[in-house]
Short mmCIF file of C-alpha atoms in Angstrom, two decimals:
data_model
loop_
_atom_site.label_atom_id
_atom_site.label_comp_id
_atom_site.label_asym_id
_atom_site.label_seq_id
_atom_site.Cartn_x
_atom_site.Cartn_y
_atom_site.Cartn_z
CA MET A 656 0.16 -0.14 0.04
CA ILE A 657 1.10 3.13 -0.70
CA GLN A 658 1.79 5.88 2.13
CA THR A 659 2.06 9.24 2.06
CA PHE A 660 5.15 10.66 0.37
CA THR A 661 7.49 13.80 -0.51
CA TYR A 662 8.96 12.97 -4.28
CA GLU A 663 11.92 16.29 -5.03
CA ALA A 664 13.29 16.33 -8.75
CA LEU A 665 16.71 17.58 -8.52
CA PRO A 666 17.51 20.19 -11.03
CA ILE A 667 20.61 18.78 -12.96
CA ARG A 668 20.74 18.06 -16.78
CA VAL A 669 21.51 13.99 -17.12
CA ARG A 670 23.08 13.93 -21.17
CA PHE A 671 22.91 9.75 -21.90
CA GLY A 672 24.83 7.04 -24.58
CA ARG A 673 27.61 6.72 -26.32
CA GLY A 674 30.02 9.25 -27.66
CA THR A 675 28.74 12.20 -25.40
CA ILE A 676 31.46 13.65 -24.37
CA ALA A 677 31.75 15.41 -27.75
CA GLU A 678 29.26 17.42 -26.73
CA ALA A 679 31.50 19.19 -23.74
CA GLY A 680 31.61 22.28 -25.36
CA ASP A 681 27.89 22.64 -26.51
CA GLU A 682 26.60 22.11 -22.87
CA LEU A 683 29.36 24.13 -20.99
CA SER A 684 27.19 26.96 -24.04
CA ARG A 685 24.37 25.77 -22.41
CA LEU A 686 25.56 26.48 -19.26
CA GLY A 687 26.43 30.28 -20.64
CA THR A 688 30.56 29.39 -19.64
CA SER A 689 33.23 29.93 -21.24
CA ARG A 690 36.42 29.24 -19.39
CA ALA A 691 36.85 25.85 -18.07
CA LEU A 692 39.26 24.36 -15.71
CA VAL A 693 39.70 20.85 -15.96
CA LEU A 694 39.75 18.49 -13.34
CA THR A 695 41.54 15.03 -12.90
CA THR A 696 43.35 12.79 -10.84
CA PRO A 697 46.81 12.61 -11.17
CA GLN A 698 45.97 8.83 -13.15
CA GLN A 699 43.68 10.54 -15.55
CA LEU A 700 45.68 13.12 -16.65
CA GLU A 701 45.65 11.56 -20.47
CA GLN A 702 42.26 11.84 -20.63
CA GLY A 703 41.76 16.05 -19.12
CA GLU A 704 44.33 16.23 -21.74
CA MET A 705 41.91 14.70 -23.72
CA VAL A 706 38.90 16.49 -23.14
CA GLY A 707 40.99 20.16 -22.67
CA VAL A 708 41.50 19.81 -27.06
CA LEU A 709 37.77 18.73 -27.75
CA LEU A 710 36.59 22.49 -24.96
CA GLY A 711 38.87 23.98 -27.44
CA GLN A 712 38.78 27.88 -26.56
CA ALA A 713 37.56 27.49 -23.61
CA PHE A 714 40.20 25.08 -21.55
CA VAL A 715 42.13 27.84 -19.62
CA GLY A 716 43.75 25.04 -17.39
CA LEU A 717 44.12 20.87 -15.96
CA PHE A 718 44.76 20.38 -12.39
CA ALA A 719 45.03 16.55 -12.35
CA GLY A 720 45.25 16.48 -8.47
CA ALA A 721 42.59 14.72 -7.18
CA VAL A 722 42.78 12.52 -4.83
CA MET A 723 40.31 9.86 -2.91
CA HIS A 724 38.22 11.47 0.31
CA THR A 725 38.60 15.08 -1.59
CA PRO A 726 41.20 16.21 1.29
CA VAL A 727 40.38 20.21 2.65
CA ALA A 728 44.17 20.82 1.55
CA THR A 729 43.61 19.51 -1.72
CA THR A 730 40.91 22.14 -2.65
CA GLU A 731 43.06 24.76 -1.30
CA GLN A 732 45.85 23.42 -4.48
CA ALA A 733 42.67 23.40 -6.63
CA LEU A 734 41.15 26.88 -5.43
CA ILE A 735 44.83 28.99 -6.56
CA ALA A 736 44.65 27.22 -10.20
CA LEU A 737 40.70 28.29 -10.82
CA ARG A 738 41.64 31.71 -9.72
CA GLU A 739 44.95 32.02 -11.83
CA ALA A 740 43.19 31.00 -14.88
CA LYS A 741 40.33 33.15 -14.12
CA ALA A 742 37.75 29.75 -14.81
CA ASP A 743 34.06 30.50 -15.06
CA CYS A 744 33.34 27.13 -14.38
CA VAL A 745 34.77 23.40 -14.25
CA VAL A 746 35.00 20.53 -16.40
CA ALA A 747 35.33 16.83 -14.00
CA ILE A 748 36.05 13.49 -15.40
CA GLY A 749 37.02 10.96 -13.31
CA GLY A 750 35.55 9.29 -10.14
CA GLY A 751 34.45 10.33 -6.97
CA SER A 752 37.68 11.90 -6.21
CA THR A 753 37.82 14.38 -8.83
CA THR A 754 33.32 14.88 -8.36
CA GLY A 755 33.70 15.15 -4.94
CA LEU A 756 37.01 18.09 -5.52
CA ALA A 757 34.14 20.02 -8.57
CA LYS A 758 31.81 20.32 -5.66
CA ALA A 759 34.20 21.69 -3.10
CA LEU A 760 35.18 24.35 -5.92
CA ALA A 761 31.58 24.85 -5.89
CA ARG A 762 31.16 25.60 -2.59
CA ARG A 763 33.58 27.94 -1.99
CA THR A 764 33.13 29.99 -5.58
CA GLY A 765 29.45 29.05 -7.18
CA VAL A 766 31.98 27.91 -9.80
CA ALA A 767 29.48 25.62 -12.82
CA GLN A 768 30.13 21.76 -13.12
CA LEU A 769 30.09 19.55 -15.93
CA VAL A 770 30.96 16.46 -14.69
CA ILE A 771 31.84 13.52 -16.95
CA PRO A 772 32.41 10.39 -14.71
CA THR A 773 34.33 6.83 -15.28
CA THR A 774 32.99 4.65 -13.08
CA TYR A 775 29.91 3.55 -10.93
CA ALA A 776 30.38 6.41 -8.21
CA GLY A 777 26.67 8.05 -8.57
CA SER A 778 28.06 11.07 -6.90
CA GLU A 779 27.88 13.17 -9.56
CA MET A 780 23.89 13.00 -9.21
CA THR A 781 23.83 13.72 -5.76
CA PRO A 782 24.09 17.72 -3.88
CA ILE A 783 26.25 16.22 -1.60
CA LEU A 784 30.04 16.06 -0.40
CA GLY A 785 31.79 14.92 2.00
CA GLU A 786 35.40 16.21 2.27
CA THR A 787 38.07 15.48 4.90
CA GLU A 788 40.76 17.64 7.41
CA GLY A 789 43.54 15.40 9.80
CA ALA A 790 41.32 12.19 10.79
CA ARG A 791 37.47 13.42 10.63
CA LYS A 792 35.51 12.88 7.01
CA THR A 793 32.36 15.27 6.85
CA THR A 794 29.31 15.35 5.09
CA ILE A 795 27.18 18.27 3.96
CA ARG A 796 24.23 18.32 2.02
CA SER A 797 23.69 21.55 -0.46
CA LEU A 798 22.55 22.14 -3.83
CA ASP A 799 25.34 24.53 -4.28
CA VAL A 800 27.77 21.24 -4.84
CA LEU A 801 25.37 19.89 -7.15
CA PRO A 802 26.29 19.36 -9.65
CA GLU A 803 24.57 21.47 -13.24
CA THR A 804 25.20 18.52 -16.51
CA VAL A 805 26.19 15.21 -16.25
CA ILE A 806 27.55 13.69 -19.22
CA TYR A 807 27.79 9.97 -19.00
CA ASP A 808 29.75 8.73 -21.73
CA VAL A 809 29.78 4.59 -21.84
CA ASP A 810 32.47 4.39 -24.20
CA LEU A 811 34.67 5.95 -21.09
CA THR A 812 34.07 3.28 -19.41
CA LEU A 813 35.92 0.33 -21.44
CA GLY A 814 38.65 1.58 -20.01
CA LEU A 815 37.69 0.29 -15.86
CA PRO A 816 39.70 -2.55 -15.07
CA PRO A 817 37.20 -5.24 -14.32
CA ALA A 818 38.86 -5.50 -10.43
CA LEU A 819 37.34 -1.69 -10.71
CA SER A 820 34.89 -2.51 -12.05
CA ALA A 821 33.18 -4.45 -10.09
CA THR A 822 33.62 -2.31 -6.62
CA SER A 823 32.80 0.59 -8.36
CA GLY A 824 29.07 -1.50 -8.96
CA ILE A 825 29.24 -2.15 -5.72
CA ASN A 826 29.59 0.91 -3.92
CA ALA A 827 26.88 1.96 -7.10
CA ILE A 828 24.51 -0.85 -5.31
CA ALA A 829 24.61 0.77 -1.94
CA HIS A 830 22.86 3.94 -2.44
CA ALA A 831 20.23 1.63 -4.12
CA VAL A 832 20.20 -0.37 -1.20
CA GLU A 833 19.79 2.09 1.55
CA ALA A 834 17.19 3.85 -0.84
CA LEU A 835 15.21 1.38 0.10
CA TYR A 836 14.87 1.64 3.36
CA ALA A 837 15.59 5.32 4.27
CA GLU A 838 13.70 7.15 6.51
CA ASP A 839 12.46 9.56 3.10
CA ARG A 840 13.18 6.88 1.07
CA ASN A 841 9.39 6.81 -1.93
CA PRO A 842 7.18 4.89 -4.23
CA VAL A 843 9.98 6.72 -7.25
CA ILE A 844 12.94 6.07 -6.08
CA SER A 845 12.62 2.61 -4.89
CA LEU A 846 11.54 2.33 -8.23
CA MET A 847 14.60 2.81 -9.95
CA ALA A 848 16.73 1.63 -6.79
CA GLU A 849 15.26 -1.44 -7.27
CA ASP A 850 16.25 -1.36 -11.14
CA GLY A 851 19.70 -0.34 -10.56
CA ILE A 852 20.01 -3.44 -8.62
CA ARG A 853 19.14 -5.00 -11.16
CA MET A 854 20.86 -3.43 -13.88
CA LEU A 855 24.38 -4.14 -12.22
CA SER A 856 24.00 -7.03 -10.52
CA ALA A 857 23.62 -8.33 -14.12
CA ALA A 858 26.20 -6.71 -15.54
CA LEU A 859 28.61 -7.22 -13.14
CA PRO A 860 29.62 -10.12 -13.19
CA VAL A 861 29.17 -10.69 -17.11
CA LEU A 862 32.36 -7.47 -17.84
CA VAL A 863 34.82 -9.38 -14.72
CA SER A 864 34.93 -12.10 -17.73
CA GLU A 865 34.40 -9.64 -20.41
CA PRO A 866 35.15 -6.23 -20.10
CA SER A 867 34.60 -4.96 -23.96
CA ASP A 868 31.11 -6.08 -24.12
CA MET A 869 29.08 -3.03 -24.58
CA GLU A 870 25.59 -4.38 -23.70
CA ALA A 871 27.18 -5.25 -19.88
CA ARG A 872 28.50 -1.77 -19.69
CA THR A 873 25.57 0.20 -21.68
CA LYS A 874 23.47 -1.56 -18.09
CA ALA A 875 26.02 -0.72 -15.29
CA LEU A 876 26.04 2.88 -16.40
CA TYR A 877 22.16 3.14 -16.43
CA GLY A 878 22.36 1.00 -13.50
CA ALA A 879 25.26 2.91 -11.47
CA TRP A 880 22.81 6.70 -13.22
CA LEU A 881 20.32 5.30 -11.39
CA CYS A 882 21.77 4.27 -7.83
CA GLY A 883 23.06 8.20 -8.19
CA CYS A 884 20.07 9.14 -8.27
CA CYS A 885 18.75 6.82 -5.53
CA LEU A 886 21.56 8.83 -3.23
CA GLY A 887 20.72 11.54 -4.51
CA ALA A 888 17.25 11.84 -3.68
CA VAL A 889 16.65 10.10 0.08
CA GLY A 890 19.25 9.92 3.02
CA MET A 891 21.53 7.23 3.88
CA SER A 892 21.89 4.85 6.59
CA LEU A 893 24.32 2.79 8.62
CA HIS A 894 26.12 1.35 5.69
CA HIS A 895 27.51 5.01 4.96
CA LYS A 896 28.21 6.43 8.34
CA LEU A 897 30.20 3.34 8.50
CA CYS A 898 31.64 3.37 5.78
CA HIS A 899 32.66 7.30 5.63
CA THR A 900 34.01 6.93 8.88
CA LEU A 901 36.31 3.77 8.55
CA GLY A 902 37.21 5.70 5.11
CA GLY A 903 37.71 9.05 6.82
CA SER A 904 39.57 7.52 10.20
CA PHE A 905 42.03 5.73 8.08
CA ASN A 906 42.42 5.81 4.31
CA LEU A 907 41.15 2.92 3.84
CA PRO A 908 39.61 3.39 -0.61
CA HIS A 909 36.37 4.48 -0.85
CA ALA A 910 34.90 2.09 -3.55
CA GLU A 911 36.40 -0.74 -1.85
CA THR A 912 35.59 0.28 1.29
CA HIS A 913 31.42 0.26 0.84
CA THR A 914 32.52 -2.92 -1.04
CA VAL A 915 33.57 -4.95 2.23
CA VAL A 916 30.69 -3.21 4.33
CA LEU A 917 26.76 -3.53 2.26
CA PRO A 918 26.90 -7.72 3.10
CA HIS A 919 26.90 -6.64 6.53
CA ALA A 920 24.99 -3.62 6.84
CA VAL A 921 21.87 -5.43 4.89
CA ALA A 922 22.56 -7.91 7.03
CA TYR A 923 21.79 -5.61 10.24
CA ASN A 924 19.28 -4.09 9.00
CA ALA A 925 17.70 -7.44 7.26
CA THR A 926 14.62 -7.61 9.75
CA ALA A 927 13.88 -4.19 10.44
CA ALA A 928 13.54 -3.29 6.92
CA PRO A 929 11.20 -6.45 4.93
CA GLU A 930 10.07 -4.73 2.17
CA ALA A 931 13.58 -3.25 0.88
CA MET A 932 14.56 -7.06 1.25
CA ALA A 933 12.05 -8.31 -0.39
CA ALA A 934 13.17 -5.50 -3.82
CA ILE A 935 16.70 -6.70 -3.36
CA THR A 936 16.17 -10.63 -3.42
CA ARG A 937 13.68 -9.76 -6.44
CA ALA A 938 16.47 -7.21 -8.46
CA MET A 939 19.08 -10.83 -7.83
CA GLY A 940 17.70 -13.02 -7.76
CA THR A 941 18.21 -14.80 -4.90
CA SER A 942 16.29 -15.78 -1.58
CA ASP A 943 19.06 -13.73 0.82
CA ALA A 944 20.09 -9.93 0.17
CA GLY A 945 23.20 -9.76 2.30
CA HIS A 946 23.46 -13.64 1.60
CA GLY A 947 22.92 -12.95 -1.95
CA LEU A 948 25.29 -9.54 -2.08
CA PHE A 949 28.34 -11.44 -0.08
CA ASP A 950 27.65 -14.37 -2.69
CA LEU A 951 27.99 -11.99 -5.85
CA ILE A 952 31.10 -9.62 -4.46
CA LYS A 953 32.70 -13.38 -3.98
CA THR A 954 31.94 -14.10 -7.77
CA LEU A 955 32.94 -10.48 -8.95
CA ASP A 956 35.94 -11.35 -6.81
CA ALA A 957 36.61 -8.36 -5.26
CA PRO A 958 37.75 -7.96 -1.68
CA GLN A 959 35.48 -8.54 1.14
CA ALA A 960 37.37 -8.05 4.14
CA LEU A 961 38.23 -4.81 5.80
CA SER A 962 41.83 -6.86 6.84
CA GLN A 963 42.49 -7.11 2.86
CA LEU A 964 42.07 -2.82 2.81
CA GLY A 965 44.94 -2.10 5.39
CA MET A 966 42.50 -1.79 7.88
CA PRO A 967 43.89 -2.32 11.67
CA GLN A 968 42.28 -4.16 13.64
CA ASP A 969 43.09 -2.37 16.84
CA GLY A 970 40.82 0.31 15.46
CA ILE A 971 37.55 -1.56 15.48
CA LYS A 972 36.59 0.11 18.69
CA THR A 973 37.07 3.26 17.84
CA VAL A 974 35.10 3.09 13.87
CA ALA A 975 32.39 1.54 16.41
CA GLU A 976 32.71 5.39 18.74
CA LEU A 977 32.68 7.37 15.54
CA ALA A 978 29.73 5.59 13.81
CA LEU A 979 27.51 6.71 17.48
CA GLU A 980 28.35 10.26 17.32
CA ASN A 981 25.96 12.35 15.60
CA SER A 982 24.55 9.04 13.76
CA TYR A 983 22.38 8.79 10.72
CA TRP A 984 18.81 7.61 10.81
CA ASN A 985 18.70 3.84 10.49
CA PRO A 986 15.63 1.58 10.50
CA ARG A 987 17.27 -0.79 13.13
CA PRO A 988 18.90 0.89 16.16
CA ILE A 989 22.32 0.72 16.48
CA THR A 990 24.18 -0.23 19.14
CA ARG A 991 27.88 -0.12 19.85
CA ASP A 992 27.83 -4.02 20.79
CA ASP A 993 26.04 -4.56 17.92
CA ILE A 994 28.27 -2.25 15.58
CA LEU A 995 31.32 -4.32 16.87
CA SER A 996 30.63 -7.39 15.95
CA LEU A 997 29.45 -6.34 12.48
CA LEU A 998 33.20 -4.85 12.48
CA GLN A 999 34.47 -7.86 13.41
CA ARG A 1000 32.38 -9.72 11.06
CA ALA A 1001 33.58 -7.63 8.23
CA TRP A 1002 37.20 -7.30 9.30
CA ARG A 1003 37.66 -11.30 9.16
CA GLY A 1004 35.42 -11.20 5.72
CA GLU A 1005 33.15 -14.09 7.19
CA ARG A 1006 29.85 -14.48 5.93
CA PRO A 1007 27.42 -11.39 7.11
CA GLN A 1008 24.96 -13.16 9.90
#
């Protein structure tokens, strides 16, 4: 039965297809901008230079210093580059690291953003920014950081290695999973969430064995877009709180951390969110949501233990304490002992309980 709900569509333009990166210049013109600073990670410098060529005279600089978790120090370096180039917009090409940097710059300067994702992170569809300073990661939600335009080009995901396709895809699935039991969930987002899980859970095993399969690449990117919409539209819960805490405190790799934690967070919430669990099992064709996700991750040969990611065992208590501070809403009450148990199983890579 459909209950009373609220749905707000975010003001963002999306272009999806193959070869759509060629339209970057036209999209900047639509925004009324003419001086673009291109953002990348050091590893994606060549892609950034390629975008610069496509932009022609609108290309005024390249900052290739984006890194995980959007450190404030990196943003300050990029601010200098933005001002020296006298840029009136940024073009971010890459995954969550470059998207996060673009958002951080927009928050401080109001600069327009064109984001071109090359992974399945989903951050480009959200008004959410997570920034790290010291060993603390803080998150804000504001339309000030929402990109104006996103170009999805399936061709750009062909270079994603199988391992990164797997973890990036599971990261995207996590957004949809938590949207299904979010406090402010609604029927529209729930439909998108279930379809996003269905698309990605079907595409990822294909991409691990056949990385150049275009049908699977298209399904995966489309699914990632749906999951990103979910992340941008409703609140997240325990899973995202744990991952942000782990990543900010121990500098763990973002997508891999989401991959390890997700089955355990889902199992934790299973009895408190039966409708969400039913949607997940329908989408994946499995009998149990948490175990189905765990088995999918194993099939993808992706990390299943926090210890594999460099998480120290003696940090588990610290994460449990931090997770209880300003904790997100969650369908099942969060207690210190329960979170300790969850984290210990995730650290060892055991089957979720």
